[in-house]
GROMACS .gro file of C-alpha atoms in nm:
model
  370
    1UNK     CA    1 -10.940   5.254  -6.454
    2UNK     CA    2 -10.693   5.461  -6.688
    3UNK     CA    3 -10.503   5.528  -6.357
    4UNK     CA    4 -10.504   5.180  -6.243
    5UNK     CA    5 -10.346   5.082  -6.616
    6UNK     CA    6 -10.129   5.371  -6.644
    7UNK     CA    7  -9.970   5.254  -6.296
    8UNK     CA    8  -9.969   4.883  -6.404
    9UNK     CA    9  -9.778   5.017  -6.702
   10UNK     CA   10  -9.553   5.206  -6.514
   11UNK     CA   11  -9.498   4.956  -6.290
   12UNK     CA   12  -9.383   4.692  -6.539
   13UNK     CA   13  -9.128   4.910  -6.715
   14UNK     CA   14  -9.000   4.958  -6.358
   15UNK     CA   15  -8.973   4.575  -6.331
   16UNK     CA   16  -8.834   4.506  -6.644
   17UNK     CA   17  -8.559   4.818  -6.649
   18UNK     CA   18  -8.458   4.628  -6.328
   19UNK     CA   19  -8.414   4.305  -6.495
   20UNK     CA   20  -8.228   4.411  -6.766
   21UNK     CA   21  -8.005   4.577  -6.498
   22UNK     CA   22  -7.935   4.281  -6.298
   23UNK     CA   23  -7.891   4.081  -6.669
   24UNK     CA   24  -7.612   4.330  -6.761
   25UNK     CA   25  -7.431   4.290  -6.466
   26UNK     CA   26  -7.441   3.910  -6.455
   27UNK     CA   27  -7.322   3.901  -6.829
   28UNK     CA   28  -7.052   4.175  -6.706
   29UNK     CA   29  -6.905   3.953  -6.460
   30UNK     CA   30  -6.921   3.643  -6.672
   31UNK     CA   31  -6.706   3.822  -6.939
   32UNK     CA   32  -6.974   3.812  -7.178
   33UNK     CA   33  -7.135   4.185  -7.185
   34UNK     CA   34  -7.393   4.330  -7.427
   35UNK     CA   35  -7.513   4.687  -7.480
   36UNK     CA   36  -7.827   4.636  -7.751
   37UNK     CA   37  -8.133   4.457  -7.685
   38UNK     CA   38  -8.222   4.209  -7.980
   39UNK     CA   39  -8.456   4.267  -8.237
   40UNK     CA   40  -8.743   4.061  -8.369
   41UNK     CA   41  -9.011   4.112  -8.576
   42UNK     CA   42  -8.899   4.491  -8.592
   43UNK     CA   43  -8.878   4.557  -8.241
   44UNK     CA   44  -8.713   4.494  -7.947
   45UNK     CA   45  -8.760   4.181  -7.761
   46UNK     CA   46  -8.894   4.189  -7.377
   47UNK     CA   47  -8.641   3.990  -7.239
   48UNK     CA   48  -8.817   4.015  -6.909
   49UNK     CA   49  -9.152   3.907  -7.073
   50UNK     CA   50  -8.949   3.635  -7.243
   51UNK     CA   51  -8.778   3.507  -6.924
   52UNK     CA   52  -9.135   3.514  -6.708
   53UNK     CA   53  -9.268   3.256  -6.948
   54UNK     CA   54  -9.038   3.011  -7.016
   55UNK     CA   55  -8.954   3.017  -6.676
   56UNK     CA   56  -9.297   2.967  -6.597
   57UNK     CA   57  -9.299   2.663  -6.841
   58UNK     CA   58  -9.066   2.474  -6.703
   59UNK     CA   59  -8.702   2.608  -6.797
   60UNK     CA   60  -8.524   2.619  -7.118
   61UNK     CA   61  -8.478   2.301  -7.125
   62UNK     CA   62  -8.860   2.200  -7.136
   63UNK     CA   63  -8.992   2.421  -7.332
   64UNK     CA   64  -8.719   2.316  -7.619
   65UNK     CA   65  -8.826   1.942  -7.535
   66UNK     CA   66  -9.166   1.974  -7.623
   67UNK     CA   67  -9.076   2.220  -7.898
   68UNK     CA   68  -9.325   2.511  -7.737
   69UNK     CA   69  -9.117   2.822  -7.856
   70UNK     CA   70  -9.356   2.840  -8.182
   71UNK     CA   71  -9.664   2.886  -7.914
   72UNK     CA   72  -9.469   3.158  -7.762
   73UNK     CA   73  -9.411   3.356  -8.076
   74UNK     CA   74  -9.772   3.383  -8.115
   75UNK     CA   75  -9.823   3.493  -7.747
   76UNK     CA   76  -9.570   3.768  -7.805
   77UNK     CA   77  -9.770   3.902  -8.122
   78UNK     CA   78  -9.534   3.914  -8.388
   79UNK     CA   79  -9.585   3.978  -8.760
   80UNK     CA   80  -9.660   3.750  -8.962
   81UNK     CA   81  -9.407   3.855  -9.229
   82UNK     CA   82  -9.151   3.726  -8.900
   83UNK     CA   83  -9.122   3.374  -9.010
   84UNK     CA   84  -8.871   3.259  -8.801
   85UNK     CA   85  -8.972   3.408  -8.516
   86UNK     CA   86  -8.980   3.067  -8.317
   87UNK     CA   87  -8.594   3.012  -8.387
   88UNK     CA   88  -8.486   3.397  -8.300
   89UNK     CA   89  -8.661   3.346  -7.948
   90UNK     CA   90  -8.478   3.024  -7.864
   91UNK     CA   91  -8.134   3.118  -8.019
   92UNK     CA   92  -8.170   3.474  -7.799
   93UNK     CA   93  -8.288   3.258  -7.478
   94UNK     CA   94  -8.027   3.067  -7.494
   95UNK     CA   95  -7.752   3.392  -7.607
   96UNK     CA   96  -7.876   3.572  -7.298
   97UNK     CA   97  -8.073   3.443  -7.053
   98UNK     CA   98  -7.995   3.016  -7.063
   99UNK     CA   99  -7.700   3.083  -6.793
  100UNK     CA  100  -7.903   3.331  -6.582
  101UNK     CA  101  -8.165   3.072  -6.555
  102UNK     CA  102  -7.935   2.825  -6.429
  103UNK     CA  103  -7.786   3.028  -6.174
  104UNK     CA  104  -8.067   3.237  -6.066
  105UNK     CA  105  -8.362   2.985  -6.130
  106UNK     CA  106  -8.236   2.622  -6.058
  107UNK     CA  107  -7.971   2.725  -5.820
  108UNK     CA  108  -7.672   2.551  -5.987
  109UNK     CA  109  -7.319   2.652  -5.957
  110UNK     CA  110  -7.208   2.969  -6.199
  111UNK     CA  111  -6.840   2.759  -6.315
  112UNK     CA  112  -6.767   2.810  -6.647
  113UNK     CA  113  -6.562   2.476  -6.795
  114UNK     CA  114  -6.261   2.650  -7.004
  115UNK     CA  115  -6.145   2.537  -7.340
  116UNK     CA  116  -5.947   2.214  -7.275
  117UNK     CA  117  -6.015   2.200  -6.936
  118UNK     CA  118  -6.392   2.052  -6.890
  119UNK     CA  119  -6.582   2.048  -6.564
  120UNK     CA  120  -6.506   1.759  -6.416
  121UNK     CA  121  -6.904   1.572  -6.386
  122UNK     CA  122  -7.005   1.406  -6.018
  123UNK     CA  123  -7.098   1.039  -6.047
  124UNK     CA  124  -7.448   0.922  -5.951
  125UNK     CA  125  -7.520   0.985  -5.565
  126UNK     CA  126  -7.188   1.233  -5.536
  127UNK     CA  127  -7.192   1.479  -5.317
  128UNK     CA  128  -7.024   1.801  -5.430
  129UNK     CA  129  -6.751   1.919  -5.253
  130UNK     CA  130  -6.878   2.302  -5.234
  131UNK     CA  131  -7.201   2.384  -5.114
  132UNK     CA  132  -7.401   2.637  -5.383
  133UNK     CA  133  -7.493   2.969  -5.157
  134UNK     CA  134  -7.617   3.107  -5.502
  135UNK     CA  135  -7.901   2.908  -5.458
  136UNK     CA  136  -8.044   3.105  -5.142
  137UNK     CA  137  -7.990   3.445  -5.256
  138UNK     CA  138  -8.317   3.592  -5.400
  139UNK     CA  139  -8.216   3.847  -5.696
  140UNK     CA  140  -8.361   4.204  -5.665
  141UNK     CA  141  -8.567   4.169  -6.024
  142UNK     CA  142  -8.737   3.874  -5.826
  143UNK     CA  143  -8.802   4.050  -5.501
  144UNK     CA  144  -8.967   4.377  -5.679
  145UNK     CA  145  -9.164   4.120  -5.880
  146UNK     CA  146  -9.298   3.945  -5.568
  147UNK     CA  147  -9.307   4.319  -5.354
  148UNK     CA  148  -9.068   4.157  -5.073
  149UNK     CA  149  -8.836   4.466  -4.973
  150UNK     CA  150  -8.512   4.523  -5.144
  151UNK     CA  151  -8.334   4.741  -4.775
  152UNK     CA  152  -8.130   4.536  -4.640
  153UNK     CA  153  -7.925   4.573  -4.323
  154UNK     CA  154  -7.573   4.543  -4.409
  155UNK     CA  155  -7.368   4.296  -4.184
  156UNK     CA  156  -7.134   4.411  -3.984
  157UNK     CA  157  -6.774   4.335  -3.927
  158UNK     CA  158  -6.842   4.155  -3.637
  159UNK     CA  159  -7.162   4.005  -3.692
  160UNK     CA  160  -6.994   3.652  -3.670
  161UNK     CA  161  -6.871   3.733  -3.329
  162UNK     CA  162  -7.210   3.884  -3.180
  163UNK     CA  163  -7.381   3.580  -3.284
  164UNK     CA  164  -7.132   3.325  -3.089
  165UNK     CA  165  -7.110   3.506  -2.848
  166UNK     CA  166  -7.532   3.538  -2.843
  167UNK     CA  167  -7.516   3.176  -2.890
  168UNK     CA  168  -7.381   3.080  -2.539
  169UNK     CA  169  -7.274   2.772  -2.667
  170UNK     CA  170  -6.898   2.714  -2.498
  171UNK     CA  171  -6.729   2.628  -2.823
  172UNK     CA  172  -6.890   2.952  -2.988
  173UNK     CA  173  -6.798   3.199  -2.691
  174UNK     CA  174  -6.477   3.025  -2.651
  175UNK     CA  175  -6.384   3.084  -3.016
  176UNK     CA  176  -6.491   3.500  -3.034
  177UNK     CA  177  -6.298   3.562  -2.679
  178UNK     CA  178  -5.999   3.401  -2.843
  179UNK     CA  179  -6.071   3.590  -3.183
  180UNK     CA  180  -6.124   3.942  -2.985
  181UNK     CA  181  -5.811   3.873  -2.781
  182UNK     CA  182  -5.629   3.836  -3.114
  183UNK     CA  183  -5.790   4.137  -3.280
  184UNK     CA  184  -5.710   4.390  -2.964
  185UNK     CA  185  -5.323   4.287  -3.036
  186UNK     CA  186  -5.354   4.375  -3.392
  187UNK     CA  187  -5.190   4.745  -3.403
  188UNK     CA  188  -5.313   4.789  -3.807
  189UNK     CA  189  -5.628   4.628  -3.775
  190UNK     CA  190  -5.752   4.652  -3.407
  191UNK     CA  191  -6.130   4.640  -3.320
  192UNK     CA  192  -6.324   4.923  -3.387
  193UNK     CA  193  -6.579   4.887  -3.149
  194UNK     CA  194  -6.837   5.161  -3.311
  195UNK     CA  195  -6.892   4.924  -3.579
  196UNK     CA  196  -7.127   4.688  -3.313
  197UNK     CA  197  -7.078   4.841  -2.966
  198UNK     CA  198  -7.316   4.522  -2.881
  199UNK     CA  199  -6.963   4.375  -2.903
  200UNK     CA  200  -6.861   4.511  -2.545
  201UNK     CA  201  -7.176   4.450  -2.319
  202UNK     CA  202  -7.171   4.065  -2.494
  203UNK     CA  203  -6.768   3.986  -2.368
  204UNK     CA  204  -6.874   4.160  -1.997
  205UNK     CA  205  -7.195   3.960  -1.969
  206UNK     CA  206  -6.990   3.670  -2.023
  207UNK     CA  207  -6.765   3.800  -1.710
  208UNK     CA  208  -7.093   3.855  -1.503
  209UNK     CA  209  -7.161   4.225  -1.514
  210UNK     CA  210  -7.483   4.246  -1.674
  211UNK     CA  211  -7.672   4.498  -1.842
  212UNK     CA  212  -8.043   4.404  -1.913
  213UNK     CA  213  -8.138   4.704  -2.081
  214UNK     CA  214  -8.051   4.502  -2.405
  215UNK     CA  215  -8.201   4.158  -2.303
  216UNK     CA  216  -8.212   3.918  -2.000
  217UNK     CA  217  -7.826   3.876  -2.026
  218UNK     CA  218  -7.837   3.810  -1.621
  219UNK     CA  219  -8.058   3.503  -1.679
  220UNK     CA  220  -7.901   3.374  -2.003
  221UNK     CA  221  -7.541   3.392  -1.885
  222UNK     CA  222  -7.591   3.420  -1.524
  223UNK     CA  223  -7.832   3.154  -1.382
  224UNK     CA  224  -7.884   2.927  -1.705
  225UNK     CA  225  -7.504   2.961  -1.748
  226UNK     CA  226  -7.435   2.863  -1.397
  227UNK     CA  227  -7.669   2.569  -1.421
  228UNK     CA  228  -7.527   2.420  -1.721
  229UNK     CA  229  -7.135   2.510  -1.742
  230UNK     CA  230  -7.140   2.556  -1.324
  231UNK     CA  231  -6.946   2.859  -1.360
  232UNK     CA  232  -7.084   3.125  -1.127
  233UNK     CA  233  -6.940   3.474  -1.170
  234UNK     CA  234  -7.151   3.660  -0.938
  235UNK     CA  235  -6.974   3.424  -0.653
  236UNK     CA  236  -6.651   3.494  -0.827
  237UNK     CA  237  -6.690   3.874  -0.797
  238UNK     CA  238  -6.790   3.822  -0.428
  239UNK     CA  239  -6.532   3.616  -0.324
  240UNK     CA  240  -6.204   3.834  -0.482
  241UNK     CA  241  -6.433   4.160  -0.396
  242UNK     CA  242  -6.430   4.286  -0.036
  243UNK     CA  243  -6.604   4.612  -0.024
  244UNK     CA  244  -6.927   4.586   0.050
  245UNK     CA  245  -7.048   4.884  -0.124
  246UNK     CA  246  -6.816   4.780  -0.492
  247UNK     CA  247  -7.028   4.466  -0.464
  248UNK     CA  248  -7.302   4.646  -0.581
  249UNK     CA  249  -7.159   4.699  -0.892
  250UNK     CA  250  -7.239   4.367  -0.961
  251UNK     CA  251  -7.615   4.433  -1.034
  252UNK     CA  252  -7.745   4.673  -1.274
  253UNK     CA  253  -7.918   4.900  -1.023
  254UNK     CA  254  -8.114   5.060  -1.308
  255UNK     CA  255  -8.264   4.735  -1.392
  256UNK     CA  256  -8.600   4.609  -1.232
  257UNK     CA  257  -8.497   4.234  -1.348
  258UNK     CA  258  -8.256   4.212  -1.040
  259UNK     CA  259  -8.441   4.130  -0.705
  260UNK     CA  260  -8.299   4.107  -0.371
  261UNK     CA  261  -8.187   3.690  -0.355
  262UNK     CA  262  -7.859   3.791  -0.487
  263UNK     CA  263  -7.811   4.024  -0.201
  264UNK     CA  264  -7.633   3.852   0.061
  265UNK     CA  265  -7.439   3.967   0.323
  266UNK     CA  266  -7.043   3.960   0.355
  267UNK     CA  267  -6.987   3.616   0.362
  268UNK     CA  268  -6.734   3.484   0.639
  269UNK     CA  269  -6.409   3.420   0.516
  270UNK     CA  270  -6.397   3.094   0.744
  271UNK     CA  271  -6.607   2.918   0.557
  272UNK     CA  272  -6.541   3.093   0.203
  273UNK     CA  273  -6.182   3.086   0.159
  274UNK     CA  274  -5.998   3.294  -0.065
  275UNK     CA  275  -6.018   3.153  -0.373
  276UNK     CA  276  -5.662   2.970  -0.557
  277UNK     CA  277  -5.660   3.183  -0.897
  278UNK     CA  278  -5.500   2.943  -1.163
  279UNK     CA  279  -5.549   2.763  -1.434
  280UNK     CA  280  -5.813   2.528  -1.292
  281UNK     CA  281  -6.019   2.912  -1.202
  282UNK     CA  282  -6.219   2.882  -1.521
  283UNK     CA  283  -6.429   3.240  -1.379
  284UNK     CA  284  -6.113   3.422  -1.310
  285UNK     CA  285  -5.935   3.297  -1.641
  286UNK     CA  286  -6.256   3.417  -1.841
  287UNK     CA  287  -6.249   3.767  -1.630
  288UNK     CA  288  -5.837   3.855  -1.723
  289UNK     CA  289  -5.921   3.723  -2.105
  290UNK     CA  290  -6.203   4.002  -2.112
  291UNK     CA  291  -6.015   4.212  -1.912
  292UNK     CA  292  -5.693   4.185  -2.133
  293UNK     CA  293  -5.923   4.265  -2.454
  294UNK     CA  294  -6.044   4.556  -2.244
  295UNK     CA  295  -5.713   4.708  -2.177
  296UNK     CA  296  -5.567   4.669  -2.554
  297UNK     CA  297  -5.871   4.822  -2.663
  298UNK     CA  298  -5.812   5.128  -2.467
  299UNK     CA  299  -5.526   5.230  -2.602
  300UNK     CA  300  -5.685   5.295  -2.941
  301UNK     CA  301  -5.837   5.662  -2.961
  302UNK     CA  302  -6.115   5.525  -3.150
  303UNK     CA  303  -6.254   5.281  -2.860
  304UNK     CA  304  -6.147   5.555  -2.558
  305UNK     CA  305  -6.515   5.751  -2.614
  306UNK     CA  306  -6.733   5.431  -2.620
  307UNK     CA  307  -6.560   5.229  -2.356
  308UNK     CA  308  -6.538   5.564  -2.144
  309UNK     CA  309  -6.957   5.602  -2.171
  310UNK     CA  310  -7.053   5.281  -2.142
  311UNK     CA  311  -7.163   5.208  -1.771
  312UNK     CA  312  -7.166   4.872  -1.776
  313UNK     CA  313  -6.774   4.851  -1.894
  314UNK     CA  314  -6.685   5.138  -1.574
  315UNK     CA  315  -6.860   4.907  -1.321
  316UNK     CA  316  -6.643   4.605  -1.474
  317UNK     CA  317  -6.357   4.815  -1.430
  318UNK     CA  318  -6.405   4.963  -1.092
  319UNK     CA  319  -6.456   4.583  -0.980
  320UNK     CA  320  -6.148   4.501  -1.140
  321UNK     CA  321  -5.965   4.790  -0.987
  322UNK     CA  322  -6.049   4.653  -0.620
  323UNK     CA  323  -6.040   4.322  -0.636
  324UNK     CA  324  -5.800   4.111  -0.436
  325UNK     CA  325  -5.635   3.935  -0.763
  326UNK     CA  326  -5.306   4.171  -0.830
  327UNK     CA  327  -5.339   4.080  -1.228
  328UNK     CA  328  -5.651   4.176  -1.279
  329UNK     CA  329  -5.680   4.478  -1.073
  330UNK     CA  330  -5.330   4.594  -1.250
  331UNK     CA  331  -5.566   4.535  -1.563
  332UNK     CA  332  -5.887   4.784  -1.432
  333UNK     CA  333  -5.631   5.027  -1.304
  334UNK     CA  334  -5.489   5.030  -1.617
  335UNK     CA  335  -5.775   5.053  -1.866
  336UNK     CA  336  -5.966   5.309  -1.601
  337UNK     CA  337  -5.639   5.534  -1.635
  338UNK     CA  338  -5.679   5.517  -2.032
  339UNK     CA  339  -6.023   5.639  -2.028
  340UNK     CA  340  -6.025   5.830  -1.738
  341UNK     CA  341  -6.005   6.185  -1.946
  342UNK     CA  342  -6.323   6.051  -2.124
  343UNK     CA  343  -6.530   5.976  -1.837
  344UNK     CA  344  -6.829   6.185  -1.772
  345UNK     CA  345  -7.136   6.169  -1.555
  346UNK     CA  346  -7.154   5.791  -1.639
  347UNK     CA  347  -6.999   5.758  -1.246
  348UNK     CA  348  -7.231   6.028  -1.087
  349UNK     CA  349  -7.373   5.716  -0.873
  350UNK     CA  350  -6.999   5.587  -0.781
  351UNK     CA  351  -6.858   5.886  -0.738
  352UNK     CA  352  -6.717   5.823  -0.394
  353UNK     CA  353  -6.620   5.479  -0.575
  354UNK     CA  354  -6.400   5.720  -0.839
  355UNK     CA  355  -6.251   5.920  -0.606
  356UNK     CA  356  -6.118   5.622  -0.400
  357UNK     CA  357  -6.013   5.511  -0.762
  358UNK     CA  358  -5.809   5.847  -0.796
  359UNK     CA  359  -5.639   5.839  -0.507
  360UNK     CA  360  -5.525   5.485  -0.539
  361UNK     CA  361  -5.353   5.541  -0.823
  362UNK     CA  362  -5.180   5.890  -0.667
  363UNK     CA  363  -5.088   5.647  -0.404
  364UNK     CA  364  -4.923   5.407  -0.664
  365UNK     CA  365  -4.747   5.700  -0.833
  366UNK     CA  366  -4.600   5.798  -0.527
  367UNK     CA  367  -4.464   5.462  -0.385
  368UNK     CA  368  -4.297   5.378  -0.791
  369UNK     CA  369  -4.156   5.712  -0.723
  370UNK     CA  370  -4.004   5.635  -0.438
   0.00000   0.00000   0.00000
C-alpha cells in the first residue's frame, strides 16, 4: 500500500510539474510570463489542483456565478488565520489560468483585443470567418492526465501530397502532379525524396507500374481507376511498347497479386493502331508529367541513390526508354543515364534489358557524333 501511495504521489508531481510547464509557455507566448508560483495561506498554491476543480465545476465563469470559490478554500485546507482565502483563489484563477481555460478548455480563439482596438463581436447566428484548430489539439498536461501517449509521428514535408495522391480522387492527384512538377524545377528548394520515398512509388502507380509490396496499388489505380476515370495504362504501355519481353515490366513479377488475365499476347497492329499521342492522350500526358518530375529529380545528388534502388522507378524507366513515343523515351534515356552510376543489382532480372539499354545509348553517342 505505501508503494501504491508513494507512486500515486510521484505520479501527481509528475502531472502537475507538466502543467505548470505547458502554463509557462502559454503565458510566454501571450507576453505575459511569470517565474513564482503564488502564495496562500503560507504556501504555494497547486495551480494544477486548482485548475482540475474549477474546471470540473463548470469553468470560471460558473463557479464565480454561484459564488463556490469559498467551498473550494475549504477543500484546499487552508488556515483558518487565511481569511481571504476565497478572494486570493479567484483573483489568481483569473491572473493565471482564466485565458488558459478558454483556449485549452472551451476551445475559443487565443486573440487578444489591443488597447483601442477591441475585438470586433459576431452578431447572433454569425459564422466566424476563421475556423478555431485550437480547439482539436489535446494539450500534453491533458493527455498524461488521461494516459493517452504523448509520441507523436511528426508530419512530413510531403504528407499533403501522399495523401492526394492516396486519395485517387482526380482533383487531388491532379493538384500533387502539378505541385511535384513545380517542386522538381525548383533549383533551391527541389524535392528531397528521402523525406517520404512513398512519394515516388505513389506518382508511378498513377502511370501504371505498380508495386504491391506497399498496398493493392494495381487494383486501386489500375482496375478501379480504369472503371471510373476509363483511363487504362496497362493498354497504354502495350500499345507504345513493342518488345514482348519489356512488357513484362509492366507487372511486378515479385508480387503474387498479379495473375495471368493481364497476359495477352502481342496484339495485331491491324486492329490496334498506333496510338495519336496529344493532348486528347490523357495516359500518355499523365506518363511525360511523371516522367518529367522523374528526370528533374535526377539531377539532384540527393534523389540519384533512391531513384537508382528503387525497382519499381528502373522498370518505369526501362519502359520509357523503349517505347515508341520519341518524348518520352528521350525522358527514360535521360533519367536512366543520370542514375546509371548508382544502379546496382536492382536489374539482375533485366539484365539483358540493361545491356540493350547501354548500347542504345553508345549508339546515340555515336550517330550525334557524327
Amino acid at each position: 500500500m505505501a508503494n501504491s501511495t508513494g507512486k500515486n504521489l510521484l505520479d501527481q508531481r509528475r502531472k502537475g510539474q507538466a502543467f505548470l510547464d505547458e502554463l509557462r509557455q502559454f503565458h510566454q507566448s501571450r507576453g505575459s510570463p511569470f517565474k513564482k508560483i503564488p502564495i496562500v495561506g503560507g504556501k504555494e498554491l497547486d495551480l494544477n489542483a486548482l485548475y482540475i476543480r474549477v474546471v470540473s465545476l463548470g469553468g470560471f465563469a460558473k463557479v464565480s456565478d454561484k459564488n463556490q470559490w469559498a467551498e473550494l478554500g475549504e477543500e484546499f485546507n487552508f488556515p483558518r488565520s487565511c481569511s481571504n482565502a476565497a478572494f486570493a483563489l479567484r483573483q489568481y484563477y483569473l491572473r493565471y489560468l482564466e485565458k488558459y481555460e478558454k483556449v485549452h478548455h472551451f476551445g475559443e480563439d487565443d486573440e487578444e483585443a489591443q488597447p483601442g482596438n477591441p475585438k470586433a463581436s459576431l452578431p447572433v447566428g454569425a459564422i466566424p470567418s476563421s475556423y478555431n484548430y485550437q480547439q482539436h489539439v489535446v494539450s500534453d498536461y491533458l493527455r498524461q492526465s488521461y494516459g493517452l501517449s504523448t509520441d507523436f509521428i511528426q508530419p512530413c514535408d510531403y504528407n499533403k501530397l501522399v495523401l492526394s495522391l492516396l486519395s485517387a480522387l482526380p482533383n487531388e492527384v491532379d493538384f500533387a502532379v502539378n505541385v511535384c512538377t513545380l517542386l522538381s524545377n525548383e533549383s533551391k528548394h527541389a524535392m528531397q525524396l528521402d523525406k517520404d520515398p512513398k512519394l515516388v512509388t505513389l506518382l508511378l502507380a498513377h502511370a501504371g507500374v505498380f508495386d504491391d509490396s506497399l498496398g493493392s496499388f494495381s487494383g486501386v489505380f489500375g482496375t478501379d481507376w480504369k472503371e471510373t476515370t476509363t483511363r487504362d495504362f496497362v493498354r497504354f504501355w502495350k500499345e507504345v511498347v513493342e518488345d514482348a519481353e519489356v512488357r513484362e515490366l509492366i507487372w511486378d513479377k515479385s508480387s503474387s497479386a498479379q495473375d495471368g488475365t493481364f497476359r495477352e499476347e502481342h496484339w495485331q497492329s491491324l486492329f490496334h493502331p498506333p496510338r495519336n499521342p496529344g493532348t486528347g492522350d490523357m495516359e500518355a500526358q499523365r506518363v511525360l508529367q511523371i516522367a518529367v518530375i522523374l528526370r528533374n529529380l535526377s539531377f539532384e545528388e540527393a534523389n540519384v541513390k533512391l531513384l537508382a534502388a528503387n525497382r519499381t522507378c528502373l522498370r518505369f524507366l526501362l519502359l520509357c526508354a523503349h517505347c515508341n513515343l520519341i518524348s518520352l523515351r528521350q525522358l527514360g534515356l535521360d533519367t536512366l543515364g543520370n542514375v546509371a552510376a548508382e544502379v546496382g543489382p536492382a536489374l539482375a532480372r533485366h539484365r539483358c534489358l540493361w545491356l540493350e539499354f547501354v548500347s542504345t545509348t553508345d549508339q546515340s553517342e555515336e550517330n550525334l557524333s557524327l
